[in-house]
Coordinates of C-alpha atoms in Angstrom, one line a residue:
M27 CA 113.1 131.3 -96.7
K28 CA 114.5 132.4 -100.1
K29 CA 112.1 134.2 -102.3
I30 CA 111.6 133.3 -106.0
K31 CA 110.2 135.9 -108.3
Y32 CA 109.3 133.4 -111.2
L33 CA 108.9 129.8 -110.4
W34 CA 108.5 127.8 -113.6
V35 CA 106.7 124.5 -113.2
F36 CA 108.3 122.8 -116.2
G37 CA 107.4 119.4 -117.6
G38 CA 111.0 118.6 -118.4
N39 CA 110.6 117.6 -122.0
T40 CA 113.4 119.3 -123.9
R41 CA 112.0 118.6 -127.4
N42 CA 110.3 122.0 -127.5
G43 CA 111.6 123.4 -124.3
L44 CA 115.4 123.7 -124.6
G45 CA 115.3 126.9 -126.6
F46 CA 113.1 128.4 -124.0
L47 CA 115.4 127.3 -121.2
N48 CA 118.4 128.8 -123.0
M49 CA 116.5 132.1 -123.5
I50 CA 115.7 132.4 -119.8
H51 CA 119.2 131.6 -118.8
D52 CA 120.6 134.2 -121.1
R53 CA 118.5 136.9 -119.4
D54 CA 120.1 139.5 -117.1
D55 CA 117.6 138.6 -114.3
I56 CA 118.3 134.8 -114.4
D57 CA 118.6 134.9 -110.6
S58 CA 114.9 135.8 -110.4
H59 CA 114.0 132.5 -112.2
H60 CA 113.8 129.0 -110.8
F61 CA 112.5 125.8 -112.4
F62 CA 110.6 123.0 -110.7
I63 CA 110.4 119.6 -112.5
P64 CA 107.4 117.9 -110.8
F65 CA 109.0 114.5 -111.2
V66 CA 111.8 112.9 -109.2
K67 CA 115.4 113.6 -110.3
A68 CA 115.8 110.2 -111.9
Y69 CA 113.6 111.6 -114.6
Q70 CA 116.6 113.6 -115.7
K71 CA 118.2 110.6 -117.4
N72 CA 115.5 110.9 -120.1
Y73 CA 116.6 114.5 -120.8
P74 CA 120.4 114.7 -120.1
E75 CA 120.4 118.3 -121.6
L76 CA 118.9 119.4 -118.3
Q77 CA 122.1 118.6 -116.4
K78 CA 123.8 121.8 -117.5
F79 CA 121.2 124.0 -115.7
E80 CA 121.7 124.7 -112.0
N81 CA 118.6 126.5 -110.9
F82 CA 116.4 123.4 -111.0
T83 CA 114.5 121.6 -108.3
Y84 CA 113.0 118.1 -108.7
M85 CA 110.2 116.5 -106.9
C86 CA 111.3 114.7 -103.8
D87 CA 110.9 110.9 -103.3
G88 CA 108.2 109.6 -101.0
G89 CA 104.5 109.4 -100.6
Y90 CA 101.7 111.8 -101.2
I91 CA 102.0 113.8 -97.9
K92 CA 105.8 114.2 -98.2
R93 CA 105.4 115.4 -101.8
A94 CA 102.6 117.8 -100.9
L95 CA 104.6 119.4 -98.1
F96 CA 107.6 119.6 -100.4
C97 CA 105.6 121.5 -103.0
Y98 CA 103.8 123.7 -100.5
R99 CA 107.2 124.9 -99.1
L100 CA 108.5 125.6 -102.6
F101 CA 105.4 127.3 -103.8
M102 CA 105.3 129.5 -100.7
Q103 CA 108.6 131.0 -101.8
A104 CA 107.3 132.1 -105.2
E105 CA 105.9 135.4 -106.1
H106 CA 104.6 134.1 -109.5
I107 CA 104.0 130.4 -110.4
I108 CA 104.1 129.8 -114.2
L109 CA 103.0 126.5 -115.5
H110 CA 105.1 125.9 -118.6
G111 CA 103.2 123.1 -120.1
L112 CA 100.5 121.9 -117.8
Y113 CA 101.7 118.3 -117.3
A114 CA 102.2 118.2 -113.5
K115 CA 100.5 115.3 -111.6
S116 CA 97.0 115.8 -110.1
D117 CA 98.3 116.0 -106.5
T118 CA 100.5 119.0 -107.5
L119 CA 97.5 120.7 -109.3
F120 CA 95.3 120.0 -106.3
L121 CA 97.6 122.0 -104.1
L122 CA 97.9 124.8 -106.6
Y123 CA 94.1 125.2 -106.8
F124 CA 93.1 124.8 -103.2
V125 CA 95.7 127.2 -101.7
K126 CA 94.4 130.7 -102.5
K127 CA 97.8 132.3 -102.5
F128 CA 99.0 129.9 -105.1
R129 CA 95.9 130.2 -107.2
K130 CA 96.2 134.0 -107.3
S131 CA 99.8 133.9 -108.6
L132 CA 99.2 131.4 -111.4
A133 CA 100.1 131.9 -115.1
W134 CA 100.1 129.2 -117.7
V135 CA 102.1 128.7 -121.0
E136 CA 100.2 126.1 -123.1
W137 CA 102.1 123.6 -125.2
G138 CA 99.2 122.4 -127.3
A139 CA 98.4 119.0 -125.9
D140 CA 97.7 120.5 -122.4
L141 CA 95.1 122.7 -124.1
Y142 CA 93.5 120.4 -126.6
N143 CA 94.1 116.9 -125.2
W144 CA 94.3 117.3 -121.4
K145 CA 91.2 115.3 -120.3
Y146 CA 91.3 111.8 -119.0
E147 CA 88.6 109.4 -120.1
E148 CA 85.9 109.7 -117.4
T149 CA 85.7 105.9 -116.8
S150 CA 86.2 106.3 -113.0
L151 CA 85.6 108.7 -110.2
K152 CA 89.3 109.3 -109.9
N153 CA 89.5 110.4 -113.5
K154 CA 86.5 112.7 -113.1
I155 CA 88.3 114.4 -110.1
K156 CA 91.5 114.7 -112.1
N157 CA 89.5 116.4 -114.9
W158 CA 87.8 118.8 -112.5
I159 CA 91.1 119.8 -110.9
G160 CA 92.7 120.2 -114.3
R161 CA 89.9 122.5 -115.5
K162 CA 89.9 124.6 -112.3
V163 CA 93.7 125.1 -112.4
R164 CA 93.5 126.2 -116.1
E165 CA 90.7 128.6 -115.3
S166 CA 92.6 130.1 -112.4
A167 CA 95.5 131.3 -114.5
K168 CA 95.5 135.1 -114.7
V169 CA 97.8 135.3 -117.7
I170 CA 98.1 132.6 -120.4
G171 CA 100.9 132.3 -123.0
L172 CA 99.8 131.0 -126.3
M173 CA 102.3 129.1 -128.5
F174 CA 100.0 129.8 -131.5
P175 CA 97.6 132.9 -131.6
A176 CA 94.7 130.9 -133.1
D177 CA 94.6 128.8 -129.9
E178 CA 92.8 131.6 -128.1
D179 CA 89.4 130.9 -129.7
F180 CA 89.4 127.3 -128.5
L181 CA 90.7 128.4 -125.1
R182 CA 87.8 130.8 -124.6
A183 CA 85.3 128.3 -125.8
E184 CA 86.6 125.4 -123.7
F185 CA 87.3 127.2 -120.4
N186 CA 85.5 129.9 -118.3
T187 CA 88.4 132.3 -118.2
N188 CA 89.0 136.0 -118.4
A189 CA 92.8 135.6 -118.5
I190 CA 95.0 138.0 -120.5
C191 CA 96.3 136.0 -123.4
R192 CA 99.6 136.7 -125.2
E193 CA 101.5 134.9 -128.0
V194 CA 104.8 133.4 -126.7
P195 CA 106.3 131.3 -129.5
F196 CA 108.9 128.6 -128.8
P197 CA 112.3 130.2 -129.0
S198 CA 114.4 128.3 -131.6
L199 CA 117.7 126.8 -130.5
K200 CA 119.3 127.9 -133.7
N201 CA 118.7 130.3 -136.5
T202 CA 116.2 128.2 -138.4
L203 CA 116.1 130.1 -141.7
E204 CA 119.9 130.5 -141.9
I205 CA 120.3 126.7 -141.6
A206 CA 117.5 126.1 -144.1
D207 CA 119.2 128.5 -146.6
R208 CA 122.6 126.9 -146.1
L209 CA 121.2 123.4 -146.7
K210 CA 119.2 124.3 -149.8
P211 CA 120.2 121.9 -152.5
S212 CA 121.3 123.2 -155.9
Q213 CA 118.7 122.9 -158.7
S214 CA 118.7 119.5 -160.4
G215 CA 116.9 118.0 -163.3
T216 CA 113.3 116.8 -163.5
K217 CA 112.2 114.7 -160.5
Q218 CA 111.2 111.2 -161.2
R219 CA 108.5 111.1 -158.4
V220 CA 106.6 113.4 -156.2
L221 CA 107.4 113.1 -152.5
I222 CA 104.3 113.5 -150.3
Q223 CA 104.5 113.8 -146.5
V224 CA 101.4 112.7 -144.6
G225 CA 101.0 114.1 -141.1
H226 CA 104.0 114.7 -138.8
N227 CA 103.6 112.4 -135.7
A228 CA 101.8 109.2 -134.6
Y229 CA 98.9 111.0 -132.7
Q230 CA 95.5 109.9 -133.7
F231 CA 94.2 113.5 -134.1
G232 CA 96.4 113.6 -137.3
N233 CA 93.7 111.5 -139.0
H234 CA 96.3 109.7 -141.0
I235 CA 94.0 106.9 -142.3
Q236 CA 91.5 109.4 -143.7
L237 CA 94.3 111.3 -145.4
L238 CA 95.7 108.0 -146.9
S239 CA 92.2 107.2 -148.3
M240 CA 92.0 110.7 -149.9
L241 CA 95.4 110.1 -151.6
E242 CA 94.5 106.6 -152.8
Q243 CA 93.3 108.0 -156.1
Y244 CA 97.0 108.8 -156.9
K245 CA 98.4 105.4 -156.0
D246 CA 99.3 104.6 -159.7
Q247 CA 101.1 107.9 -160.1
P248 CA 104.9 108.5 -159.6
I249 CA 104.7 109.3 -155.9
K250 CA 106.3 108.4 -152.6
V251 CA 104.2 108.6 -149.4
V252 CA 106.3 109.5 -146.4
L253 CA 104.8 109.0 -142.9
P254 CA 106.8 110.6 -140.0
L255 CA 105.7 108.5 -137.0
A256 CA 108.8 108.9 -134.8
Y257 CA 107.0 110.4 -131.8
G258 CA 103.5 110.3 -130.4
A259 CA 103.2 106.5 -130.3
G260 CA 102.7 106.6 -126.5
G261 CA 99.6 108.7 -127.0
I262 CA 98.5 111.4 -124.5
Y263 CA 97.2 110.2 -121.2
G264 CA 96.8 106.8 -122.9
R265 CA 94.7 108.2 -125.7
N266 CA 95.1 109.9 -129.1
G267 CA 97.2 107.2 -130.5
G268 CA 99.6 104.5 -129.4
Q269 CA 101.5 101.6 -130.8
N270 CA 98.3 100.0 -132.2
Y271 CA 97.3 103.1 -134.0
R272 CA 100.8 103.6 -135.5
K273 CA 100.8 100.0 -136.7
A274 CA 97.3 100.5 -138.3
V275 CA 98.6 103.6 -140.1
M276 CA 101.6 101.8 -141.5
R277 CA 99.5 98.8 -142.5
T278 CA 96.9 100.9 -144.3
S279 CA 99.6 102.9 -146.1
Y280 CA 101.3 99.7 -147.3
Q281 CA 98.0 98.1 -148.4
I282 CA 97.2 101.2 -150.5
F283 CA 100.6 102.3 -151.8
G284 CA 102.8 99.2 -151.4
E285 CA 106.5 100.0 -151.9
K286 CA 105.6 103.6 -152.4
S287 CA 104.9 103.8 -148.7
A288 CA 107.8 105.0 -146.5
P289 CA 107.0 105.3 -142.8
F290 CA 109.8 106.2 -140.5
T291 CA 109.7 105.6 -136.7
K292 CA 113.0 106.9 -135.5
E293 CA 114.0 110.5 -135.1
I294 CA 116.7 112.0 -137.4
P295 CA 119.2 114.7 -136.7
L296 CA 117.9 118.3 -137.3
E297 CA 120.0 119.0 -140.4
N298 CA 119.1 115.7 -141.9
F299 CA 115.4 116.7 -141.4
Y300 CA 116.0 120.0 -143.2
Q301 CA 117.6 118.2 -146.1
Y302 CA 114.7 115.8 -146.3
L303 CA 112.2 118.6 -146.2
W304 CA 113.9 120.4 -149.1
H305 CA 113.3 117.3 -151.2
T306 CA 109.7 117.0 -150.1
D307 CA 107.1 118.4 -152.6
I308 CA 103.8 118.3 -150.7
L309 CA 102.8 118.1 -147.0
V310 CA 99.2 117.0 -146.2
F311 CA 97.8 117.4 -142.7
G312 CA 94.5 116.4 -141.2
F313 CA 94.5 117.9 -137.7
K314 CA 91.9 120.4 -136.6
R315 CA 93.9 121.7 -133.6
A316 CA 97.1 123.7 -133.9
S317 CA 100.0 121.3 -134.4
A318 CA 103.3 120.9 -136.2
I319 CA 103.6 124.7 -136.4
G320 CA 107.4 124.6 -136.7
N321 CA 107.3 122.1 -139.5
L322 CA 104.5 124.0 -141.2
L323 CA 106.3 127.3 -141.2
L324 CA 109.6 125.8 -142.4
A325 CA 107.9 124.0 -145.2
L326 CA 106.1 127.1 -146.3
Y327 CA 109.4 129.1 -146.2
M328 CA 110.9 126.4 -148.5
G329 CA 108.1 126.9 -150.9
K330 CA 106.4 123.6 -150.3
K331 CA 102.8 122.9 -151.0
V332 CA 100.9 122.6 -147.7
F333 CA 97.4 121.2 -147.2
L334 CA 95.4 121.9 -144.1
P335 CA 91.7 121.3 -143.5
S336 CA 89.8 124.5 -144.3
D337 CA 87.7 124.2 -141.1
S338 CA 90.8 124.2 -138.9
A339 CA 92.0 127.2 -136.9
C340 CA 95.5 126.8 -138.5
Y341 CA 94.2 127.1 -142.0
K342 CA 92.1 130.2 -141.2
Y343 CA 94.9 131.9 -139.3
F344 CA 97.6 131.3 -142.0
V345 CA 95.3 132.4 -144.8
K346 CA 94.5 135.6 -142.9
Q347 CA 98.3 136.3 -142.8
G348 CA 98.4 136.1 -146.6
L349 CA 100.0 132.7 -146.8
V350 CA 99.1 130.3 -149.7
I351 CA 97.5 127.2 -148.1
Y352 CA 95.6 124.5 -149.8
D353 CA 92.5 122.8 -148.5
T354 CA 92.9 119.1 -147.5
L355 CA 89.1 118.6 -147.8
K356 CA 89.3 119.4 -151.5
I357 CA 91.9 116.7 -152.3
P358 CA 89.2 114.2 -153.4
E359 CA 88.1 116.7 -156.1
M360 CA 91.6 117.3 -157.5
S361 CA 93.2 115.7 -160.5
F362 CA 96.8 114.6 -160.0
E363 CA 98.0 117.5 -162.1
E364 CA 96.1 120.0 -159.8
F365 CA 97.3 118.2 -156.7
V366 CA 101.0 118.4 -157.6
E367 CA 101.0 121.9 -159.2
P368 CA 103.8 123.8 -157.5
V369 CA 103.2 126.9 -155.4
K370 CA 103.9 130.0 -157.6
E371 CA 104.4 132.5 -154.8
Q372 CA 104.5 132.6 -151.0
N373 CA 104.4 135.4 -148.4
I374 CA 108.1 135.0 -147.4
S375 CA 108.2 138.4 -145.7
W376 CA 105.6 137.3 -143.1
L377 CA 107.5 134.0 -142.5
K378 CA 110.7 135.9 -141.8
Y379 CA 108.9 138.2 -139.5
R380 CA 107.4 135.2 -137.6
Y381 CA 110.9 133.7 -137.2
D382 CA 112.6 136.9 -136.1
K383 CA 114.4 136.4 -132.8
K384 CA 114.0 139.9 -131.6
R385 CA 110.2 139.6 -132.0
T386 CA 110.2 136.3 -130.0
L387 CA 112.2 138.0 -127.2
R388 CA 109.9 141.0 -127.2
L389 CA 106.8 138.8 -126.9
W390 CA 108.2 136.9 -123.9
E391 CA 109.2 140.2 -122.3
E392 CA 105.7 141.5 -122.7
F393 CA 104.3 138.3 -121.2
L394 CA 106.5 138.5 -118.1
S395 CA 105.6 142.2 -117.8
I396 CA 101.9 141.3 -117.7
V397 CA 102.6 138.6 -115.2
D398 CA 104.3 141.2 -113.0
Q399 CA 101.2 143.3 -113.0
T400 CA 98.9 140.6 -111.9
K401 CA 99.7 140.1 -108.2

């Protein structure tokens, strides 16, 4: 039986994971890493980028017993099992928890939703069991990688865990700041309207309708309200949004702002997004959990005015780093002139530090080093 040092149980979504996969495959010890997608290989058609990687194993076809035996044999080969995004089905999680050898070798890299929005509605015994297993697996991880450092407070409050936590930011596919600088538009004349982005996806925890209500006081001003709703319409485990929620957000925005409302429901190429962001003036967010970190950091680097709720972990963390962040909760008290007043200065040096590729690689190296020590 071939031994695997690091078995990554990877959800397969390349939206945020492709940079990570490239980083691992560029390592000198790539032969020590193997990836398990807990879905059948037909799932690959949804993410064709995965086809270029060879050290991948997909879930076998068949019933529960066949899948369980398949996973058992694979997990037995692994020295360390790292859940990269905890989105595996409950039968896989059941096996990970109830076999002591697997439980002792677990580490977890959270992706946000698997930390904050992992629970099923407890409308049935089946869902209650899923939630119990999901909690136990999370609490069994000896080392936890955090995509955002401020997630640790929520993690400690939500789960009974003494795990070692380390920051492991998503590696970028490209040099984000170089691309941003290259696409920066030349200075033009006075703008005719203020471009305001509300939220960044279609998930309900973005509190879009509340934000639109806050902004209603500016509806007669020269503004354009942009609603990025390209992803998230499927919700998470059937909750936190969906097509009906997305339609309600678009309908509310049009009722308030009319032709000044501009929702978009299709993704755009990366460089087009950078160009769009350069022309955006203000970004308003209403989430309490960490979200849209990549968009937030890029907007701050571009000098945009960013609003976050002051009672959110993101707001508190960014302010602590010396960044200029505005309070979403104070928008109802602000005149239009106060609301649109540009940011005079931003902590660009910290943002460059946060994006530094060497820093990212060092943090991942530290994470794996700690994993190695927890056998």
